[in-house]
Coordinates of C-alpha atoms and ligand atoms in Angstrom, one line a residue:
M1 CA 126.9 61.5 102.8
N2 CA 126.5 64.7 100.9
Y3 CA 124.1 67.6 100.5
R4 CA 121.8 65.5 98.3
D5 CA 121.3 62.9 101.1
L6 CA 120.5 65.7 103.5
A7 CA 118.0 67.2 101.0
D8 CA 116.4 63.8 100.5
L9 CA 116.0 63.3 104.2
I10 CA 114.4 66.7 104.8
F11 CA 112.0 66.7 101.8
P12 CA 111.8 63.0 100.6
N13 CA 108.7 63.6 98.4
A14 CA 109.5 66.9 96.9
K15 CA 109.5 66.9 93.1
D16 CA 112.5 68.1 91.2
A17 CA 112.3 71.9 90.8
S18 CA 112.6 71.5 87.0
F19 CA 109.1 70.0 87.1
Y20 CA 107.6 73.4 88.0
E21 CA 109.8 75.2 85.5
T22 CA 108.1 73.2 82.8
K23 CA 104.7 73.4 84.4
Y24 CA 104.7 77.2 84.5
P25 CA 106.3 78.3 81.2
E26 CA 107.2 81.8 80.2
R27 CA 104.0 83.7 79.4
N28 CA 103.4 84.3 75.7
L29 CA 102.8 88.0 75.7
K30 CA 103.6 90.8 73.4
E31 CA 106.8 92.9 74.0
G32 CA 106.3 95.4 76.8
A33 CA 103.3 93.6 78.4
M34 CA 103.6 93.8 82.2
V35 CA 102.7 90.9 84.4
T36 CA 101.9 92.3 87.8
R37 CA 100.2 91.0 90.9
F38 CA 98.5 92.1 94.0
A39 CA 99.6 90.0 97.0
P40 CA 97.7 90.8 100.2
S41 CA 97.8 88.7 103.3
P42 CA 94.3 87.6 104.2
T43 CA 93.2 90.5 106.3
G44 CA 89.5 90.2 105.5
F45 CA 88.9 93.5 103.8
V46 CA 90.2 95.8 101.2
H47 CA 91.2 99.2 102.6
I48 CA 92.2 102.4 100.8
G49 CA 96.0 101.6 101.1
S50 CA 95.6 98.1 99.5
L51 CA 93.3 99.6 96.9
Y52 CA 96.1 102.1 96.1
T53 CA 98.7 99.4 95.6
S54 CA 96.4 97.1 93.7
F55 CA 95.4 100.0 91.4
S56 CA 98.9 100.5 90.1
N57 CA 99.2 96.8 89.4
L58 CA 95.9 96.7 87.6
V59 CA 96.2 99.7 85.4
L60 CA 99.8 99.0 84.3
A61 CA 99.0 95.4 83.4
K62 CA 95.8 96.4 81.6
Q63 CA 97.2 99.2 79.6
T64 CA 100.3 97.2 78.4
G65 CA 98.1 94.3 77.4
G66 CA 99.6 92.2 80.2
V67 CA 98.2 90.1 83.1
V68 CA 97.4 91.0 86.6
F69 CA 96.7 88.3 89.2
L70 CA 95.6 88.2 92.8
R71 CA 97.8 86.0 95.1
I72 CA 96.9 85.5 98.7
E73 CA 99.9 85.4 101.0
D74 CA 98.7 83.3 104.0
T75 CA 101.9 81.7 105.1
D76 CA 101.9 83.7 108.4
H77 CA 99.3 82.0 110.6
K78 CA 99.7 84.7 113.2
R79 CA 98.2 87.3 110.9
E80 CA 95.2 85.1 109.9
V81 CA 91.7 86.4 110.4
E82 CA 88.4 84.5 109.9
N83 CA 87.1 84.6 106.3
G84 CA 90.2 86.6 105.5
I85 CA 90.3 85.5 101.9
E86 CA 86.6 85.6 101.2
G87 CA 86.4 89.2 102.5
I88 CA 89.1 90.4 100.2
I89 CA 87.6 88.7 97.2
R90 CA 84.1 90.1 98.0
D91 CA 85.4 93.6 98.4
F92 CA 87.2 93.6 95.1
N93 CA 84.0 92.3 93.4
D94 CA 82.0 95.1 95.1
L95 CA 84.5 97.6 93.8
N96 CA 84.1 96.1 90.3
I97 CA 87.8 95.3 90.3
H98 CA 88.7 92.1 88.5
F99 CA 92.0 90.3 88.3
D100 CA 92.8 88.1 85.3
E101 CA 93.8 85.2 87.5
G102 CA 93.3 84.5 91.2
P103 CA 91.9 82.1 93.8
I104 CA 88.4 82.1 92.5
K105 CA 89.0 82.7 88.8
G106 CA 91.9 80.2 88.6
G107 CA 94.5 80.4 85.9
Q108 CA 97.4 78.4 84.5
Y109 CA 99.9 79.7 87.1
G110 CA 98.0 78.7 90.3
P111 CA 97.3 77.8 93.0
Y112 CA 97.0 81.5 93.9
I113 CA 96.9 80.9 97.7
Q114 CA 100.3 80.4 99.1
S115 CA 99.4 77.8 101.7
E116 CA 98.4 75.6 98.8
R117 CA 101.8 75.9 97.2
R118 CA 103.8 74.2 100.0
D119 CA 105.1 71.4 97.7
I120 CA 106.4 74.0 95.3
Y121 CA 108.4 75.9 97.9
Q122 CA 109.8 72.7 99.3
S123 CA 111.0 71.6 95.9
F124 CA 113.1 74.8 95.5
A125 CA 114.3 74.6 99.1
K126 CA 115.3 71.0 98.5
K127 CA 117.2 72.2 95.4
L128 CA 119.1 74.8 97.4
I129 CA 120.0 72.3 100.2
S130 CA 121.2 69.7 97.7
E131 CA 123.5 72.4 96.2
G132 CA 124.8 73.4 99.6
K133 CA 123.1 76.8 99.3
A134 CA 120.7 76.3 102.2
Y135 CA 120.9 74.3 105.4
P136 CA 118.9 73.1 108.4
C137 CA 119.4 75.3 111.4
F138 CA 118.9 73.8 114.8
A139 CA 119.3 76.9 116.9
T140 CA 117.0 77.0 119.8
E141 CA 115.2 80.2 121.1
E142 CA 117.8 80.2 123.9
E143 CA 120.7 80.0 121.6
L144 CA 119.4 82.8 119.5
K145 CA 118.9 85.0 122.5
N146 CA 122.4 84.3 123.7
L147 CA 123.7 85.2 120.3
R148 CA 121.9 88.5 120.3
E149 CA 123.3 89.3 123.8
M150 CA 126.8 88.5 122.7
Q151 CA 126.5 90.7 119.6
E152 CA 125.1 93.6 121.7
L153 CA 127.9 93.2 124.1
N154 CA 130.5 93.2 121.4
K155 CA 128.8 96.0 119.5
E156 CA 128.4 93.8 116.5
R157 CA 125.5 93.8 114.0
I158 CA 122.6 91.8 115.3
G159 CA 121.6 88.7 113.3
Y160 CA 122.3 85.3 112.1
Y161 CA 125.2 85.6 109.7
G162 CA 128.8 84.7 108.9
S163 CA 130.8 83.2 111.8
W164 CA 127.9 83.9 114.1
A165 CA 125.7 81.4 112.1
K166 CA 126.5 78.4 114.2
Y167 CA 124.9 75.8 112.0
R168 CA 125.8 77.0 108.6
N169 CA 128.9 74.8 108.4
L170 CA 127.6 71.9 110.4
P171 CA 128.9 68.7 108.7
V172 CA 126.2 66.9 106.8
E173 CA 126.5 63.8 108.9
E174 CA 125.8 65.7 112.1
A175 CA 122.8 67.5 110.6
I176 CA 121.4 64.1 109.4
A177 CA 122.0 62.7 112.9
K178 CA 120.2 65.6 114.5
I179 CA 117.2 65.2 112.2
K180 CA 117.1 61.5 112.8
N181 CA 117.1 62.3 116.4
N182 CA 114.0 64.4 115.9
E183 CA 115.6 67.8 116.8
D184 CA 113.6 70.8 115.7
Y185 CA 115.0 72.9 112.8
I186 CA 114.2 75.4 110.2
I187 CA 115.8 76.0 106.8
R188 CA 118.1 78.9 106.3
L189 CA 119.8 80.4 103.2
K190 CA 123.5 80.1 103.3
S191 CA 124.1 83.7 102.3
P192 CA 126.9 84.2 99.8
G193 CA 126.8 87.9 100.5
D194 CA 129.3 90.4 102.0
F195 CA 127.9 93.3 104.0
N196 CA 130.7 95.5 102.7
N197 CA 129.6 95.1 99.1
K198 CA 126.9 97.3 97.7
V199 CA 123.8 96.4 95.7
I200 CA 121.8 98.8 93.7
L201 CA 118.0 98.7 93.4
D202 CA 117.0 100.3 90.2
D203 CA 113.4 101.1 91.2
C204 CA 110.9 102.0 88.6
I205 CA 109.4 104.8 90.8
K206 CA 112.2 105.8 93.2
G207 CA 115.2 105.5 90.9
K208 CA 118.5 104.0 92.0
I209 CA 119.0 103.1 95.7
E210 CA 122.2 101.8 97.0
M211 CA 122.2 99.3 99.9
P212 CA 124.6 96.9 101.6
E213 CA 124.6 93.4 100.2
N214 CA 122.7 90.8 102.3
D215 CA 124.8 88.5 104.4
M216 CA 122.1 87.2 106.8
D217 CA 121.3 83.6 106.7
I218 CA 117.6 84.4 106.5
V219 CA 115.0 81.7 107.2
I220 CA 113.4 80.4 104.0
I221 CA 111.3 77.5 105.4
K222 CA 109.8 77.8 108.9
S223 CA 109.3 75.0 111.3
D224 CA 105.7 74.6 110.1
G225 CA 107.0 73.7 106.6
L226 CA 105.8 77.0 105.1
P227 CA 108.0 79.5 103.5
T228 CA 108.8 83.0 104.8
Y229 CA 107.6 86.0 102.8
H230 CA 111.0 86.4 101.2
F231 CA 111.3 82.9 99.9
A232 CA 107.7 82.7 98.7
H233 CA 108.1 86.0 96.9
A234 CA 111.1 84.8 94.9
V235 CA 109.6 81.4 94.1
D236 CA 106.1 82.6 93.3
D237 CA 107.0 85.7 91.3
H238 CA 109.4 83.6 89.3
L239 CA 107.0 80.8 88.6
M240 CA 104.1 83.1 88.0
R241 CA 106.3 84.9 85.6
T242 CA 105.8 88.4 87.2
T243 CA 107.6 91.0 85.3
H244 CA 107.0 93.9 87.7
V245 CA 106.7 93.6 91.5
I246 CA 104.7 96.7 92.5
R247 CA 104.5 96.8 96.2
G248 CA 104.5 99.0 99.3
D249 CA 107.8 100.7 100.0
E250 CA 108.2 99.1 103.4
W251 CA 109.8 96.3 101.3
V252 CA 112.6 98.5 99.9
S253 CA 115.0 97.4 102.7
S254 CA 114.4 93.8 101.9
Y255 CA 115.5 94.1 98.4
P256 CA 119.1 92.9 99.0
I257 CA 117.6 89.7 100.3
H258 CA 115.3 89.3 97.4
K259 CA 118.1 90.1 94.9
Q260 CA 120.2 87.4 96.5
L261 CA 117.4 84.8 96.5
F262 CA 116.8 85.4 92.8
E263 CA 120.5 84.9 92.2
V264 CA 121.0 81.7 94.2
L265 CA 117.8 80.2 92.7
E266 CA 119.1 81.2 89.3
F267 CA 115.9 83.1 88.5
K268 CA 115.7 86.2 86.4
E269 CA 115.1 89.2 88.6
P270 CA 111.8 91.1 88.0
R271 CA 111.7 94.9 88.0
Y272 CA 110.6 96.5 91.2
A273 CA 108.4 99.5 91.8
H274 CA 108.0 100.6 95.4
I275 CA 104.9 102.6 96.1
A276 CA 105.0 105.3 98.8
P277 CA 102.2 105.0 101.3
L278 CA 99.2 107.3 101.8
T279 CA 99.9 109.3 104.9
I280 CA 97.9 111.3 107.4
K281 CA 98.7 114.2 109.7
E282 CA 98.4 113.5 113.4
G283 CA 99.2 116.6 115.4
T284 CA 102.6 117.7 114.1
T285 CA 103.7 114.3 112.8
I286 CA 102.9 112.6 109.5
R287 CA 102.3 108.9 109.6
K288 CA 101.1 106.1 107.3
L289 CA 97.3 105.9 107.0
S290 CA 96.4 103.0 109.2
K291 CA 93.8 100.4 108.3
R292 CA 93.0 100.0 112.0
K293 CA 93.1 103.5 113.3
D294 CA 91.8 105.8 110.5
K295 CA 88.2 105.8 109.5
E296 CA 89.2 107.1 106.1
S297 CA 90.9 103.9 105.4
A298 CA 87.7 101.8 105.2
I299 CA 85.8 101.7 101.9
S300 CA 82.6 101.5 104.0
F301 CA 83.3 105.0 105.2
Y302 CA 82.8 106.4 101.7
N303 CA 79.9 104.1 101.0
K304 CA 78.1 105.6 104.0
L305 CA 78.7 109.1 102.8
G306 CA 77.4 108.2 99.4
I307 CA 80.7 108.6 97.6
P308 CA 80.7 106.1 94.7
D309 CA 83.5 103.6 94.4
E310 CA 84.5 105.1 91.1
V311 CA 85.4 108.3 92.9
I312 CA 87.7 106.5 95.3
K313 CA 89.4 105.1 92.3
L314 CA 89.6 108.5 90.7
Y315 CA 91.1 109.9 93.9
I316 CA 93.7 107.1 93.9
A317 CA 94.5 107.8 90.3
T318 CA 95.0 111.4 91.2
V319 CA 97.5 110.6 93.9
N320 CA 99.0 107.9 91.7
N321 CA 99.9 110.1 88.7
S322 CA 100.6 113.7 89.2
N323 CA 98.9 115.0 86.1
F324 CA 95.9 112.8 86.1
E325 CA 93.5 115.3 87.8
E326 CA 94.2 118.0 85.3
W327 CA 93.7 115.6 82.4
Y328 CA 90.4 114.3 83.9
I329 CA 89.0 117.8 84.3
A330 CA 90.1 118.8 80.8
N331 CA 88.5 115.7 79.2
P332 CA 84.8 115.6 80.2
D333 CA 84.0 112.7 77.9
K334 CA 86.9 110.4 79.1
T335 CA 87.2 107.9 81.9
I336 CA 90.1 106.5 83.9
D337 CA 90.6 103.7 81.3
D338 CA 91.6 106.3 78.7
Y339 CA 94.5 107.7 80.7
E340 CA 98.0 106.3 80.4
F341 CA 99.6 105.8 83.8
T342 CA 103.4 105.8 84.0
F343 CA 105.9 105.0 86.8
D344 CA 107.6 108.4 86.4
K345 CA 104.5 110.3 87.4
M346 CA 104.1 108.3 90.7
P347 CA 105.1 110.0 93.9
I348 CA 108.4 109.0 95.4
G349 CA 107.5 110.0 99.0
G350 CA 104.3 109.5 100.9
S351 CA 101.2 111.4 99.8
L352 CA 99.1 113.1 102.3
F353 CA 95.5 111.7 102.2
D354 CA 93.2 114.6 101.5
L355 CA 89.5 114.2 101.9
D356 CA 88.7 117.7 100.6
K357 CA 90.6 116.8 97.4
L358 CA 88.6 113.6 97.2
M359 CA 85.4 115.5 97.5
S360 CA 86.3 118.0 94.8
I361 CA 87.1 115.2 92.4
S362 CA 83.8 113.7 93.3
K363 CA 82.1 116.9 92.3
V364 CA 83.7 116.7 88.9
Y365 CA 82.7 113.1 88.6
F366 CA 79.1 113.9 89.4
S367 CA 79.0 116.8 87.0
K368 CA 79.7 114.3 84.2
L369 CA 76.8 112.0 85.1
T370 CA 73.3 112.2 83.8
A371 CA 70.5 113.3 86.0
D372 CA 68.8 109.9 85.5
D373 CA 71.9 108.1 86.6
I374 CA 72.3 110.2 89.8
Y375 CA 68.6 109.7 90.5
N376 CA 68.8 105.9 90.3
K377 CA 71.9 105.7 92.4
T378 CA 70.5 108.1 94.9
L379 CA 67.5 105.9 95.2
Q380 CA 69.6 102.9 95.9
Y381 CA 71.7 104.8 98.3
S382 CA 68.7 106.2 100.2
L383 CA 67.1 102.8 100.4
E384 CA 70.1 101.7 102.4
Y385 CA 71.0 104.8 104.4
D386 CA 68.1 107.3 104.4
N387 CA 64.6 105.9 104.4
E388 CA 62.9 109.2 104.7
F389 CA 64.5 110.6 101.5
Y390 CA 63.9 107.2 99.8
N391 CA 60.2 107.5 100.4
L392 CA 60.1 111.1 99.2
I393 CA 61.8 110.4 95.9
K394 CA 60.8 106.9 95.0
D395 CA 57.4 107.7 93.4
N396 CA 58.2 110.8 91.6
P397 CA 61.5 110.4 89.7
N398 CA 60.8 113.2 87.3
Y399 CA 60.7 115.8 90.0
L400 CA 64.2 115.1 91.2
I401 CA 65.5 114.4 87.8
S402 CA 64.4 117.9 86.6
L403 CA 66.1 119.4 89.7
L404 CA 69.2 117.5 88.9
N405 CA 69.1 118.7 85.4
I406 CA 69.3 122.3 86.3
E407 CA 72.6 123.6 84.9
R408 CA 73.8 120.1 84.1
N409 CA 74.0 119.7 80.3
I410 CA 76.1 122.8 79.7
D411 CA 79.7 123.6 79.1
R412 CA 80.5 124.4 82.7
P413 CA 78.0 122.3 84.7
R414 CA 77.3 122.9 88.3
M415 CA 79.7 121.3 90.8
D416 CA 77.5 121.2 93.9
I417 CA 77.0 117.5 94.3
G418 CA 79.8 115.3 95.4
S419 CA 77.9 112.4 96.9
Y420 CA 74.5 110.7 96.9
S421 CA 73.9 112.3 100.3
D422 CA 74.5 115.7 98.9
V423 CA 71.4 115.4 96.7
K424 CA 69.2 115.7 99.7
K425 CA 71.4 118.5 101.1
E426 CA 71.2 120.4 97.9
F427 CA 67.4 120.0 97.3
W428 CA 65.8 119.3 100.7
Y429 CA 63.8 122.6 100.5
M430 CA 62.0 121.4 97.4
Y431 CA 60.3 118.7 99.5
D432 CA 57.7 120.2 101.8
E433 CA 57.9 117.3 104.2
L434 CA 61.5 118.2 104.9
F435 CA 60.9 121.9 104.9
D436 CA 58.0 121.7 107.3
K437 CA 60.1 119.7 109.7
K438 CA 62.6 122.6 110.2
E439 CA 61.6 124.5 113.3
H440 CA 62.9 127.9 112.3
P441 CA 63.8 127.8 108.6
Y442 CA 64.2 131.5 108.4
E443 CA 66.1 132.1 111.6
N444 CA 68.1 135.4 111.6
I445 CA 66.6 136.6 108.4
N446 CA 65.5 140.3 108.6
Y447 CA 65.0 143.1 106.2
P448 CA 65.3 146.8 106.9
Y449 CA 62.1 147.4 104.9
D450 CA 58.7 146.0 104.5
I451 CA 58.8 143.1 102.0
S452 CA 55.1 142.4 101.6
F453 CA 55.4 143.4 98.0
I454 CA 56.7 139.9 97.4
K455 CA 53.2 138.7 97.9
D456 CA 51.9 141.1 95.2
Y457 CA 54.7 139.9 92.9
F458 CA 53.8 136.2 93.2
T459 CA 50.1 136.7 93.2
N460 CA 49.8 139.1 90.3
V461 CA 53.0 139.1 88.3
Y462 CA 54.7 135.7 88.5
D463 CA 53.6 133.3 85.8
E464 CA 55.1 129.8 85.8
N465 CA 54.4 129.5 82.1
D466 CA 56.7 132.4 81.1
N467 CA 60.0 131.7 79.4
E468 CA 63.1 132.7 81.3
E469 CA 63.5 136.0 79.4
D470 CA 59.9 137.2 80.0
W471 CA 60.1 136.1 83.5
F472 CA 63.2 138.2 84.2
N473 CA 61.8 141.2 82.4
K474 CA 58.6 141.1 84.3
L475 CA 60.6 140.6 87.6
K476 CA 62.8 143.6 86.8
N477 CA 59.8 145.8 86.0
F478 CA 58.1 144.9 89.2
A479 CA 61.2 145.3 91.3
S480 CA 61.8 148.7 89.8
G481 CA 58.3 149.7 90.6
V482 CA 58.7 148.9 94.3
G483 CA 62.0 150.7 94.7
F484 CA 64.8 148.5 93.5
A485 CA 67.4 149.7 91.0
V486 CA 67.4 147.8 87.7
N487 CA 70.6 149.3 86.5
R488 CA 73.9 148.8 88.4
K489 CA 75.2 152.2 87.6
D490 CA 72.2 154.0 88.9
Y491 CA 72.4 152.0 92.1
K492 CA 76.1 152.7 92.5
E493 CA 75.7 156.4 92.1
N494 CA 72.7 156.8 94.4
P495 CA 72.3 153.8 96.6
S496 CA 70.2 155.7 99.1
N497 CA 67.5 156.3 96.5
Y498 CA 66.8 152.5 96.4
L499 CA 65.9 149.6 98.6
G500 CA 68.6 147.7 96.8
N501 CA 69.3 146.4 93.3
V502 CA 67.6 143.6 91.3
A503 CA 70.0 141.0 92.8
D504 CA 68.7 142.0 96.3
F505 CA 65.1 141.5 95.1
C506 CA 66.0 138.1 93.7
S507 CA 67.7 137.2 96.9
I508 CA 64.5 137.7 98.8
I509 CA 62.8 135.2 96.6
R510 CA 65.7 132.8 96.7
I511 CA 65.8 132.8 100.5
M512 CA 62.0 132.4 100.7
L513 CA 62.2 129.2 98.7
T514 CA 65.6 127.8 99.7
T515 CA 66.5 129.6 103.0
S516 CA 69.9 130.2 101.4
N517 CA 71.5 132.9 99.4
T518 CA 73.0 130.5 96.9
S519 CA 71.1 128.0 94.8
P520 CA 70.8 126.5 91.4
N521 CA 69.1 128.7 88.7
M522 CA 66.2 130.3 90.3
Y523 CA 63.9 130.5 87.3
D524 CA 64.1 126.7 87.1
L525 CA 63.6 126.1 90.8
L526 CA 60.5 128.3 90.9
K527 CA 59.0 126.6 87.8
I528 CA 59.6 123.1 89.1
Y529 CA 58.3 124.0 92.5
G530 CA 55.1 125.5 91.1
K531 CA 53.1 128.7 91.7
E532 CA 50.5 127.2 94.0
R533 CA 53.1 125.8 96.4
L534 CA 55.1 129.0 96.2
L535 CA 52.2 131.0 97.5
K536 CA 52.0 128.7 100.5
R537 CA 55.7 128.9 101.2
L538 CA 55.5 132.7 100.8
D539 CA 52.9 132.9 103.6
K540 CA 55.2 131.1 106.0
F541 CA 58.1 133.3 105.0
L542 CA 56.2 136.5 105.5
D543 CA 54.9 135.4 108.9
S544 CA 58.3 134.4 110.0
V545 CA 60.1 137.5 108.8
K546 CA 57.5 139.8 110.3
N547 CA 57.9 138.3 113.7
Ligands
LIG1 N1 102.0 90.1 101.4 C1 102.8 91.2 101.3 C2 102.1 92.4 102.0 O1 101.0 92.3 102.3 C3 102.9 91.6 99.9 C4 104.1 92.4 99.5 C5 104.2 92.2 98.0 O2 103.4 92.7 97.2 O3 105.2 91.5 97.6 O4 102.8 93.3 102.4

């Protein structure tokens, strides 16, 4: 009896591994094209961390004319959630992220769900057993526990390796007898490694990392017949012809195992790029952003705030490549697709997640949109999250569009809107229904002088048909007549001769209309709001300020 008999007994129906080598040939791609993949377990949703990892895989494949596929890693039943696969696929669709191949789309290198690839893994496990490079291990829970205790006692490295690996040299006859006797077993790699040797990971992002060679007889096929992550990774990424494994850096320490698996299976090793996680500060410690604990991790968190998915991608691009943001700001007419991402610009250590930074990128993004576009998306957003605003804007698109157009199509556009919910925050005062709901809109606003001249200004001087220059000249004239300095220098020299300067006069008007001291261009605001309504608002203002 030999290894071949043992392999036939364990996997009687498995095809010869060469069948799959022929079935999944090398991909016919141009030089330098990367084949990448995103390989989530079926967690049911896409979170910002997984989006970050998938992003690198997507952009690098796309920009090198390669292929990116989605592979669902569902060999660990303990981690399974209901509709776990559907949820991930739905989220990627909503995010407008499309893989070239995957569970729904299909492709020549499928199936793309690991639990449907059981036969493939078994073929390769069979090959290893028949070559004496893997073996059935019959160790019980009890035996493994004893082993650990012995190792602890003797201050030895913990694990199933070398002379501690009780079943690695079990004679084939005995193994066959045990299997025929229905004893439980799993399949382990017979590791050819030596812990005193070194292996070097030449990581595309982190550079060279030296680690001890693997000497553990790791499990490759579990008792349920499914592979472990390690084995599935080697078999799948070989047969799917992945050129670059871009994955979270929690896998760095597993590299020696993976390297060894590629060697014993006689596969060409892919390149590896290990991505540092997004992190968050908790008190004084910094930890990985958690999909369970941190609200910022869920895409829905941004959707509710009215931050477009495109902005999340922009933020991820910013973290991903250190000079992306500068490029994006300097190139108003370009999008993410025009930027060339490279491994050498990716962060080596964790990147602190920064919501303020995300918001500031969002403002740049919004400044590049047209007013019509913002209007339409704000309408959609409000329909879902803010019915009151939806009803106010739905029948009068032009009103909001003209507000959004203030200081938009210019060299340095306004950067005050960073989300669809900001539209209301920015322009609420232009909607009387919202303004009238405020109980004390002018709370804490006082003037050390009588401001009733404002009524005179609006009644007798302000003309909504004036162009901006005439409007400002008339305003200055009037202000000067009621005691404001028109000229900075005059005011600086003799401030006590004046009520204030023209800017102070304008501020009264601005506060009257907006309740705030900062606003978009006032000429435009006044004109869009209209004289008749201004006079009404003015009465409210004067009443309130007098009191
Ligand atoms: N299923 C693994 C995970 O979710 C994938 C790691 C990899 O990309 O190889 O961490």
